[in-house]
Coordinates of C-alpha atoms in Angstrom, one line a residue:
X1 CA -0.1 0.1 -0.2
X2 CA 1.5 3.3 -1.1
X3 CA 1.5 6.5 1.1
X4 CA -1.1 8.9 -0.6
X5 CA -1.1 12.8 0.0
X6 CA -3.3 15.3 -1.7
X7 CA -1.8 18.4 -3.4
X8 CA -1.2 20.7 -0.4
X9 CA -2.0 18.4 2.4
X10 CA 0.3 19.2 5.2
X11 CA 0.3 15.8 7.0
X12 CA 3.8 14.4 8.0
X13 CA 5.3 11.2 6.5
X14 CA 6.2 8.8 8.8
X15 CA 8.4 5.4 8.5
X16 CA 8.5 3.1 11.4
X17 CA 10.6 0.2 12.1
X18 CA 10.3 -2.8 14.4
X19 CA 13.7 -2.0 16.2
X20 CA 16.6 0.3 15.6
X21 CA 17.7 -0.2 11.8
X22 CA 21.1 1.1 12.4
X23 CA 22.1 -1.9 14.9
X24 CA 22.6 -3.6 11.4
X25 CA 25.5 -1.4 11.1
X26 CA 26.8 -1.6 14.6
X27 CA 25.5 2.0 15.6
X28 CA 23.1 3.6 17.6
X29 CA 20.5 6.8 17.3
X30 CA 23.1 8.6 19.2
X31 CA 25.6 8.0 16.2
X32 CA 23.5 10.0 13.9
X33 CA 24.9 13.3 12.6
X34 CA 21.9 14.0 10.2
X35 CA 18.8 12.4 8.6
X36 CA 17.5 13.5 5.2
X37 CA 14.1 12.4 3.9
X38 CA 13.2 13.1 -0.1
X39 CA 11.0 12.0 -3.1
X40 CA 12.7 10.9 -6.0
X41 CA 11.3 9.6 -9.3
X42 CA 13.3 6.5 -9.0
X43 CA 15.4 4.9 -6.3
X44 CA 17.4 3.1 -8.9
X45 CA 19.3 5.9 -10.0
X46 CA 21.7 8.3 -8.0
X47 CA 21.4 10.9 -10.7
X48 CA 17.7 11.0 -10.4
X49 CA 16.4 14.5 -9.3
X50 CA 15.2 15.1 -5.6
X51 CA 11.8 16.4 -6.0
X52 CA 11.4 17.4 -2.1
X53 CA 13.9 17.2 0.5
X54 CA 13.8 17.4 4.1
X55 CA 16.8 17.3 6.6
X56 CA 17.0 16.8 10.5
X57 CA 19.4 19.6 10.7
X58 CA 17.2 22.1 9.4
X59 CA 14.0 20.9 11.3
X60 CA 12.4 19.0 8.4
X61 CA 12.7 15.5 9.8
X62 CA 12.2 14.2 13.3
X63 CA 13.1 10.8 14.9
X64 CA 11.1 9.2 17.6
X65 CA 13.8 6.8 19.1
X66 CA 11.7 5.0 21.6
X67 CA 9.1 4.2 18.5
X68 CA 11.9 3.6 15.9
X69 CA 10.1 6.3 13.7
X70 CA 11.5 8.9 11.2
X71 CA 9.0 11.8 10.5
X72 CA 9.1 13.9 7.2
X73 CA 7.4 17.1 8.2
X74 CA 5.4 18.5 5.3
X75 CA 3.8 22.1 4.9
X76 CA 1.4 23.1 2.2
X77 CA 4.2 25.0 0.4
X78 CA 6.2 21.9 -0.2
X79 CA 3.9 20.9 -2.8
X80 CA 4.7 23.8 -5.1
X81 CA 6.7 21.8 -7.8
X82 CA 4.5 18.6 -7.4
X83 CA 1.4 17.9 -9.4
X84 CA -1.4 15.6 -8.7
X85 CA -0.9 11.9 -10.2
X86 CA 2.8 12.4 -9.5
X87 CA 4.5 9.3 -8.0
X88 CA 7.7 9.2 -6.1
X89 CA 9.8 6.8 -4.1
X90 CA 10.4 8.0 -0.6
X91 CA 14.0 7.8 0.3
X92 CA 15.5 7.8 3.9
X93 CA 19.0 8.3 4.3
X94 CA 21.1 8.3 7.7
X95 CA 24.6 10.2 8.1
X96 CA 26.1 8.6 11.1
X97 CA 29.7 8.8 12.3
X98 CA 32.5 6.8 11.3
X99 CA 30.6 5.8 7.7
X100 CA 31.5 8.5 5.0
X101 CA 28.1 8.2 3.3
X102 CA 24.5 8.4 4.1
X103 CA 23.0 4.8 4.8
X104 CA 20.0 4.5 2.5
X105 CA 17.8 2.6 5.0
X106 CA 15.1 0.2 3.4
X107 CA 11.5 0.8 3.4
X108 CA 9.2 -1.4 3.0
X109 CA 6.5 0.7 0.8
X110 CA 8.2 3.5 -0.1
X111 CA 5.7 4.8 -2.9
X112 CA 4.2 8.3 -2.5
X113 CA 1.4 9.5 -4.7
X114 CA 0.1 12.9 -5.0
X115 CA -3.8 12.9 -5.5
X116 CA -6.6 15.0 -6.0
X117 CA -8.4 16.6 -2.8
X118 CA -11.4 14.3 -2.6
X119 CA -13.1 17.2 -0.4
X120 CA -12.5 19.8 -2.9
X121 CA -13.0 18.3 -6.5

């Protein structure tokens, strides 16, 4: 099941894990330097444009360590360049100490669809 947001809907998008996904790399939440969450048209290409990006360092991403939940905060103005029927892949990257690159964490269902607001057709 994909994540759906109507154009302009300022609801956050969250990704929840059963446990700390950094344990696989021998890291803890305390090792996090920054978190990025973004929309890309295809996660198979590093050259793919980012259509919407939020960072923890700028207040656009929060982390609920207790519930292992990463949250991308969305405002209505974030949709300025997105159109109804656009589909994106949500990408979650974590920069941790001791690792040179952002770790891209696997998301079980990463598709995000921009839809028409059914209340305001």
